[in-house]
């Protein structure tokens, strides 16, 4: 099929490349000329494991092309994936201006039957608004609107997209459902759940999915904080909880809180959508505010150890992206922790194998930037592990500690065995 993905970010590029790998002819279109240029030069504008291989392979076969020309993309496609961003507006609701800009372009350029899919995460009611807008701009619009939310995770996006737990399709016409079955037919295995439903159900399902995972994280953080007060080993508690098949161990690790481009903004958007209809989504509000508190708890631990005056200490922050295997810094807990340290006039040295340049662009000369794990700790008073990249898992602390001013570690993701780290002479604080 001829497909276009409008918005060539984390979701649009993965979607486009993976669909091209299935044999479809895909045009990835973005308003950002720099991004498209980068792609046309054979480079990937962000870090996502194994994406480069898929992009290279599909470009070589002539299945994937890039453009800034939205008219060309729309005119040459039977199926148009809207993959633009839906960031938080000031009041927390989803800012849909980019989604509607694409809708207007489709209304303008679609001359024959096409399917316009919202792949971006959008609040319930958006597909209906998109349909109205299409009709308003072009009363004879030949376009079917579909809600097809995406559930991939950055860091394993290609695998997630090609091995989805579920493909959710919200549509109003049998023709649209049939086309979507064709689009995804290469992925559909006997065990795959293709969930066909109405627009609003598909839209809210995505928010429910993210809200539930975020709730699990805030829940376990709450239990970890209680363990800190009353005793009890959170790792064992977590292990035991995870053994209960009704609970499942995933998204159940205590830490410095969740960040990223999705959980915080999607929770805010769902809360706002509920509020709009007069419903106070108290549980979700609490999940968010617990998460904000959680990002700061590590500073309390630092102050407990070093006192309130951090001016004469250098702290090493390991891991900056909001989670491992991505360079995405959106709402990353590391940024909150760095800001808190800088506010207290501490010196901060950071290290992350992929997100350094983006962090440099934010902080410039306010931080020092290490080019290796070893370099990051020289003269350091303490290590703060924020993002659990694999590189930080097997560290020889006995060796590393020799070059530190003080041997203290704040393990913001509980990845270390405290006994082993203590054996290497460190003072250990977990979450
Ligand atoms: N990142 C994830 O892990 C993830 C997972 C599932 C769902 N989502 C959802 O998918 C959507 C996109 O997320 P993302 O992380 O890929 O965002 P992103 O910011 O990486 O990409 C969005 C792209 O859209 C482009 N764009 C904006 N306006 C445009 C226009 N008028 N024409 C063409 N291109 C335009 C931007 O230049 C940008 O490249 C969001 O709604 C997000 O919530 C994201």
PDB file of C-alpha atoms and ligand atoms in Angstrom, residues 5-14 29-33 35 45-46 48 67-68 70 82-87 95-102 105 119-122 149-155 157 206-207 210 260-263 265-266 322-323 326 328 330, ligand 1:
ATOM      1  CA  UNK A   5       3.652   9.164   8.079  1.00  0.00           C
ATOM      2  CA  UNK A   6       3.319  12.851   8.851  1.00  0.00           C
ATOM      3  CA  UNK A   7       5.598  13.749  11.737  1.00  0.00           C
ATOM      4  CA  UNK A   8       8.880  11.877  11.572  1.00  0.00           C
ATOM      5  CA  UNK A   9       9.766  11.741  15.252  1.00  0.00           C
ATOM      6  CA  UNK A  10      10.174   8.716  17.498  1.00  0.00           C
ATOM      7  CA  UNK A  11       6.784   7.307  16.525  1.00  0.00           C
ATOM      8  CA  UNK A  12       6.539   8.466  12.907  1.00  0.00           C
ATOM      9  CA  UNK A  13       9.961   7.243  11.857  1.00  0.00           C
ATOM     10  CA  UNK A  14       9.603   3.872  13.573  1.00  0.00           C
ATOM     11  CA  UNK A  29       7.094  13.720   6.011  1.00  0.00           C
ATOM     12  CA  UNK A  30       8.096  16.343   8.540  1.00  0.00           C
ATOM     13  CA  UNK A  31       7.876  20.116   8.769  1.00  0.00           C
ATOM     14  CA  UNK A  32      11.395  20.157  10.197  1.00  0.00           C
ATOM     15  CA  UNK A  33      13.684  20.460   7.158  1.00  0.00           C
ATOM     16  CA  UNK A  35      15.387  16.440  10.375  1.00  0.00           C
ATOM     17  CA  UNK A  45      18.061  12.251  14.032  1.00  0.00           C
ATOM     18  CA  UNK A  46      17.725  10.570  17.450  1.00  0.00           C
ATOM     19  CA  UNK A  48      16.822   4.364  18.931  1.00  0.00           C
ATOM     20  CA  UNK A  67      10.083  14.790   2.312  1.00  0.00           C
ATOM     21  CA  UNK A  68       8.948  18.104   3.737  1.00  0.00           C
ATOM     22  CA  UNK A  70       3.050  17.408   2.789  1.00  0.00           C
ATOM     23  CA  UNK A  82      -0.753  11.376  11.701  1.00  0.00           C
ATOM     24  CA  UNK A  83       2.253  11.025  14.035  1.00  0.00           C
ATOM     25  CA  UNK A  84       2.824  14.615  15.164  1.00  0.00           C
ATOM     26  CA  UNK A  85       3.416  15.572  18.774  1.00  0.00           C
ATOM     27  CA  UNK A  86       0.590  16.244  21.240  1.00  0.00           C
ATOM     28  CA  UNK A  87       2.419  18.106  24.011  1.00  0.00           C
ATOM     29  CA  UNK A  95      -2.312  20.592  22.646  1.00  0.00           C
ATOM     30  CA  UNK A  96      -3.886  19.380  19.417  1.00  0.00           C
ATOM     31  CA  UNK A  97      -2.785  22.189  17.111  1.00  0.00           C
ATOM     32  CA  UNK A  98      -0.391  19.938  15.149  1.00  0.00           C
ATOM     33  CA  UNK A  99      -2.982  17.179  14.799  1.00  0.00           C
ATOM     34  CA  UNK A 100      -5.483  19.671  13.393  1.00  0.00           C
ATOM     35  CA  UNK A 101      -2.878  21.275  11.106  1.00  0.00           C
ATOM     36  CA  UNK A 102      -2.367  17.882   9.450  1.00  0.00           C
ATOM     37  CA  UNK A 105      -3.795  19.648   5.007  1.00  0.00           C
ATOM     38  CA  UNK A 119      -1.413   7.502  15.709  1.00  0.00           C
ATOM     39  CA  UNK A 120      -0.522  10.338  18.040  1.00  0.00           C
ATOM     40  CA  UNK A 121      -1.928  10.035  21.551  1.00  0.00           C
ATOM     41  CA  UNK A 122      -5.063  12.152  21.577  1.00  0.00           C
ATOM     42  CA  UNK A 149      -2.909   4.605  19.127  1.00  0.00           C
ATOM     43  CA  UNK A 150       0.674   3.462  19.450  1.00  0.00           C
ATOM     44  CA  UNK A 151       2.034   1.481  22.404  1.00  0.00           C
ATOM     45  CA  UNK A 152       5.739   1.231  21.526  1.00  0.00           C
ATOM     46  CA  UNK A 153       8.424   2.040  24.106  1.00  0.00           C
ATOM     47  CA  UNK A 154      11.424   4.161  23.244  1.00  0.00           C
ATOM     48  CA  UNK A 155      14.535   2.026  23.593  1.00  0.00           C
ATOM     49  CA  UNK A 157      10.565   0.762  19.641  1.00  0.00           C
ATOM     50  CA  UNK A 206      -4.137   4.424  25.179  1.00  0.00           C
ATOM     51  CA  UNK A 207      -4.485   6.828  28.097  1.00  0.00           C
ATOM     52  CA  UNK A 210      -0.167   4.684  30.255  1.00  0.00           C
ATOM     53  CA  UNK A 260       9.498  10.867  29.322  1.00  0.00           C
ATOM     54  CA  UNK A 261       7.373  12.264  26.583  1.00  0.00           C
ATOM     55  CA  UNK A 262       4.321  10.172  27.421  1.00  0.00           C
ATOM     56  CA  UNK A 263       3.405   9.263  31.003  1.00  0.00           C
ATOM     57  CA  UNK A 265       1.742  14.470  29.633  1.00  0.00           C
ATOM     58  CA  UNK A 266      -0.795  11.708  29.040  1.00  0.00           C
ATOM     59  CA  UNK A 322      14.482   9.626  30.944  1.00  0.00           C
ATOM     60  CA  UNK A 323      15.179   5.907  30.649  1.00  0.00           C
ATOM     61  CA  UNK A 326      17.013   6.457  24.351  1.00  0.00           C
ATOM     62  CA  UNK A 328      14.988  11.455  24.980  1.00  0.00           C
ATOM     63  CA  UNK A 330      11.605  15.059  27.885  1.00  0.00           C
TER      64      UNK A 330
HETATM   65  N1  LIG B   1       7.648   8.677  21.935  1.00  0.00           N
HETATM   66  C1  LIG B   1       6.971   7.610  22.350  1.00  0.00           C
HETATM   67  O1  LIG B   1       7.515   6.709  22.994  1.00  0.00           O
HETATM   68  C2  LIG B   1       5.514   7.478  22.030  1.00  0.00           C
HETATM   69  C3  LIG B   1       4.878   6.229  22.194  1.00  0.00           C
HETATM   70  C4  LIG B   1       3.534   6.121  21.881  1.00  0.00           C
HETATM   71  C5  LIG B   1       2.817   7.228  21.463  1.00  0.00           C
HETATM   72  N2  LIG B   1       3.455   8.437  21.348  1.00  0.00           N
HETATM   73  C6  LIG B   1       2.680   9.578  20.857  1.00  0.00           C
HETATM   74  O2  LIG B   1       3.003   9.791  19.484  1.00  0.00           O
HETATM   75  C7  LIG B   1       2.997  11.195  19.196  1.00  0.00           C
HETATM   76  C8  LIG B   1       4.331  11.612  18.623  1.00  0.00           C
HETATM   77  O3  LIG B   1       5.319  11.404  19.595  1.00  0.00           O
HETATM   78  P1  LIG B   1       6.876  11.478  19.252  1.00  0.00           P
HETATM   79  O4  LIG B   1       7.601  11.109  20.487  1.00  0.00           O
HETATM   80  O5  LIG B   1       7.138  10.733  18.004  1.00  0.00           O
HETATM   81  O6  LIG B   1       7.037  13.044  18.984  1.00  0.00           O
HETATM   82  P2  LIG B   1       8.249  13.800  18.294  1.00  0.00           P
HETATM   83  O7  LIG B   1       8.250  15.152  18.889  1.00  0.00           O
HETATM   84  O8  LIG B   1       9.480  12.961  18.354  1.00  0.00           O
HETATM   85  O9  LIG B   1       7.812  13.885  16.759  1.00  0.00           O
HETATM   86  C9  LIG B   1       6.790  14.698  16.278  1.00  0.00           C
HETATM   87  C10 LIG B   1       7.211  15.199  14.908  1.00  0.00           C
HETATM   88  O10 LIG B   1       6.107  15.881  14.300  1.00  0.00           O
HETATM   89  C11 LIG B   1       6.649  16.905  13.509  1.00  0.00           C
HETATM   90  N3  LIG B   1       5.607  17.872  13.139  1.00  0.00           N
HETATM   91  C12 LIG B   1       4.983  18.789  13.907  1.00  0.00           C
HETATM   92  N4  LIG B   1       4.117  19.514  13.170  1.00  0.00           N
HETATM   93  C13 LIG B   1       4.194  19.051  11.912  1.00  0.00           C
HETATM   94  C14 LIG B   1       3.538  19.398  10.689  1.00  0.00           C
HETATM   95  N5  LIG B   1       2.638  20.371  10.639  1.00  0.00           N
HETATM   96  N6  LIG B   1       3.855  18.710   9.581  1.00  0.00           N
HETATM   97  C15 LIG B   1       4.769  17.730   9.620  1.00  0.00           C
HETATM   98  N7  LIG B   1       5.425  17.352  10.751  1.00  0.00           N
HETATM   99  C16 LIG B   1       5.137  17.996  11.884  1.00  0.00           C
HETATM  100  C17 LIG B   1       7.744  17.475  14.377  1.00  0.00           C
HETATM  101  O11 LIG B   1       8.668  18.262  13.629  1.00  0.00           O
HETATM  102  C18 LIG B   1       8.358  16.204  14.955  1.00  0.00           C
HETATM  103  O12 LIG B   1       9.427  15.738  14.159  1.00  0.00           O
HETATM  104  C19 LIG B   1       2.614  11.888  20.492  1.00  0.00           C
HETATM  105  O13 LIG B   1       1.230  12.084  20.521  1.00  0.00           O
HETATM  106  C20 LIG B   1       3.016  10.879  21.552  1.00  0.00           C
HETATM  107  O14 LIG B   1       2.280  11.024  22.738  1.00  0.00           O
HETATM  108  C21 LIG B   1       4.781   8.575  21.606  1.00  0.00           C
END
